[in-house]
mmCIF file of C-alpha atoms in Angstrom:
data_model
loop_
_atom_site.group_PDB
_atom_site.id
_atom_site.type_symbol
_atom_site.label_atom_id
_atom_site.label_comp_id
_atom_site.label_asym_id
_atom_site.label_seq_id
_atom_site.Cartn_x
_atom_site.Cartn_y
_atom_site.Cartn_z
ATOM 1 C CA UNK A 1 18.660 -9.003 -29.359
ATOM 2 C CA UNK A 2 18.660 -6.608 -31.945
ATOM 3 C CA UNK A 3 20.839 -7.157 -34.464
ATOM 4 C CA UNK A 4 22.787 -4.170 -34.644
ATOM 5 C CA UNK A 5 24.057 -5.128 -30.504
ATOM 6 C CA UNK A 6 24.831 -8.772 -31.828
ATOM 7 C CA UNK A 7 27.651 -6.572 -35.273
ATOM 8 C CA UNK A 8 28.005 -4.502 -31.760
ATOM 9 C CA UNK A 9 29.079 -6.868 -29.519
ATOM 10 C CA UNK A 10 31.625 -8.565 -32.671
ATOM 11 C CA UNK A 11 33.503 -5.263 -33.765
ATOM 12 C CA UNK A 12 34.479 -5.362 -29.399
ATOM 13 C CA UNK A 13 34.970 -8.785 -29.399
ATOM 14 C CA UNK A 14 37.442 -8.167 -32.845
ATOM 15 C CA UNK A 15 39.398 -4.293 -31.480
ATOM 16 C CA UNK A 16 39.697 -7.154 -28.913
ATOM 17 C CA UNK A 17 41.717 -9.155 -30.012
ATOM 18 C CA UNK A 18 43.367 -7.096 -32.294
ATOM 19 C CA UNK A 19 44.535 -5.107 -28.797
ATOM 20 C CA UNK A 20 45.414 -8.390 -26.646
ATOM 21 C CA UNK A 21 42.675 -6.609 -24.535
ATOM 22 C CA UNK A 22 40.904 -9.296 -22.396
ATOM 23 C CA UNK A 23 37.171 -9.536 -22.515
ATOM 24 C CA UNK A 24 34.354 -11.636 -20.685
ATOM 25 C CA UNK A 25 30.562 -10.841 -22.440
ATOM 26 C CA UNK A 26 27.351 -10.916 -19.625
ATOM 27 C CA UNK A 27 24.054 -11.236 -19.955
ATOM 28 C CA UNK A 28 23.890 -12.959 -22.998
ATOM 29 C CA UNK A 29 26.575 -9.821 -24.781
ATOM 30 C CA UNK A 30 24.183 -7.037 -22.845
ATOM 31 C CA UNK A 31 26.955 -6.148 -21.669
ATOM 32 C CA UNK A 32 31.256 -6.031 -21.735
ATOM 33 C CA UNK A 33 34.075 -6.707 -19.071
ATOM 34 C CA UNK A 34 37.134 -5.174 -20.573
ATOM 35 C CA UNK A 35 40.793 -5.694 -18.916
ATOM 36 C CA UNK A 36 44.035 -4.858 -19.988
ATOM 37 C CA UNK A 37 45.867 -6.204 -16.794
ATOM 38 C CA UNK A 38 45.517 -3.240 -15.453
ATOM 39 C CA UNK A 39 42.881 -1.623 -16.132
ATOM 40 C CA UNK A 40 38.732 -2.695 -16.656
ATOM 41 C CA UNK A 41 36.855 -1.135 -19.177
ATOM 42 C CA UNK A 42 32.849 -1.926 -18.963
ATOM 43 C CA UNK A 43 30.901 -1.125 -21.742
ATOM 44 C CA UNK A 44 26.752 -1.392 -21.053
ATOM 45 C CA UNK A 45 24.992 -2.061 -24.455
ATOM 46 C CA UNK A 46 25.779 1.190 -26.427
ATOM 47 C CA UNK A 47 27.003 3.384 -23.504
ATOM 48 C CA UNK A 48 31.259 3.666 -23.259
ATOM 49 C CA UNK A 49 32.970 3.623 -20.521
ATOM 50 C CA UNK A 50 34.228 7.161 -21.663
ATOM 51 C CA UNK A 51 31.532 8.613 -18.779
ATOM 52 C CA UNK A 52 29.928 7.628 -15.675
ATOM 53 C CA UNK A 53 27.068 6.541 -17.230
ATOM 54 C CA UNK A 54 27.903 2.793 -18.535
ATOM 55 C CA UNK A 55 29.096 2.922 -14.234
ATOM 56 C CA UNK A 56 25.356 3.975 -14.278
ATOM 57 C CA UNK A 57 23.646 1.745 -16.114
ATOM 58 C CA UNK A 58 25.506 -1.319 -14.870
ATOM 59 C CA UNK A 59 24.453 -0.283 -11.488
ATOM 60 C CA UNK A 60 21.292 0.053 -11.914
ATOM 61 C CA UNK A 61 20.798 -2.770 -13.352
ATOM 62 C CA UNK A 62 20.924 -5.287 -10.907
ATOM 63 C CA UNK A 63 20.787 -8.724 -12.806
ATOM 64 C CA UNK A 64 24.377 -6.859 -14.382
ATOM 65 C CA UNK A 65 26.300 -5.302 -10.884
ATOM 66 C CA UNK A 66 25.668 -9.539 -9.761
ATOM 67 C CA UNK A 67 27.361 -11.067 -12.634
ATOM 68 C CA UNK A 68 30.180 -8.224 -12.076
ATOM 69 C CA UNK A 69 29.740 -8.644 -8.609
ATOM 70 C CA UNK A 70 29.851 -12.262 -8.200
ATOM 71 C CA UNK A 71 33.619 -11.846 -10.840
ATOM 72 C CA UNK A 72 35.158 -10.311 -7.758
ATOM 73 C CA UNK A 73 33.915 -12.785 -5.457
ATOM 74 C CA UNK A 74 31.881 -10.627 -3.934
ATOM 75 C CA UNK A 75 29.056 -11.352 -1.359
ATOM 76 C CA UNK A 76 25.390 -9.853 -3.540
ATOM 77 C CA UNK A 77 21.145 -10.923 -3.714
ATOM 78 C CA UNK A 78 21.809 -13.675 -7.181
ATOM 79 C CA UNK A 79 19.956 -11.788 -9.831
ATOM 80 C CA UNK A 80 20.072 -13.655 -13.643
ATOM 81 C CA UNK A 81 19.380 -11.971 -16.547
ATOM 82 C CA UNK A 82 16.474 -14.429 -18.849
ATOM 83 C CA UNK A 83 15.880 -13.203 -22.804
ATOM 84 C CA UNK A 84 12.003 -13.583 -23.554
ATOM 85 C CA UNK A 85 10.905 -15.743 -26.297
#
């Protein structure tokens, strides 16, 4: 993971804490699920849920899609994200 990606994750976490938004991180901080109690939003790499970019990215990544489906107890073929050394 690049340092700017870790920095982005820290900023996302800080903003969510300030705004009382629930935050879940998946795949080593590769993508995030944010929930304000009524709505879920996703941030995938540097693609925010302001348009369909994050949804498209989520759907095209087997591991990410599997993580989200498991979160909601939706049956799926499990895929894992592995970081190379």
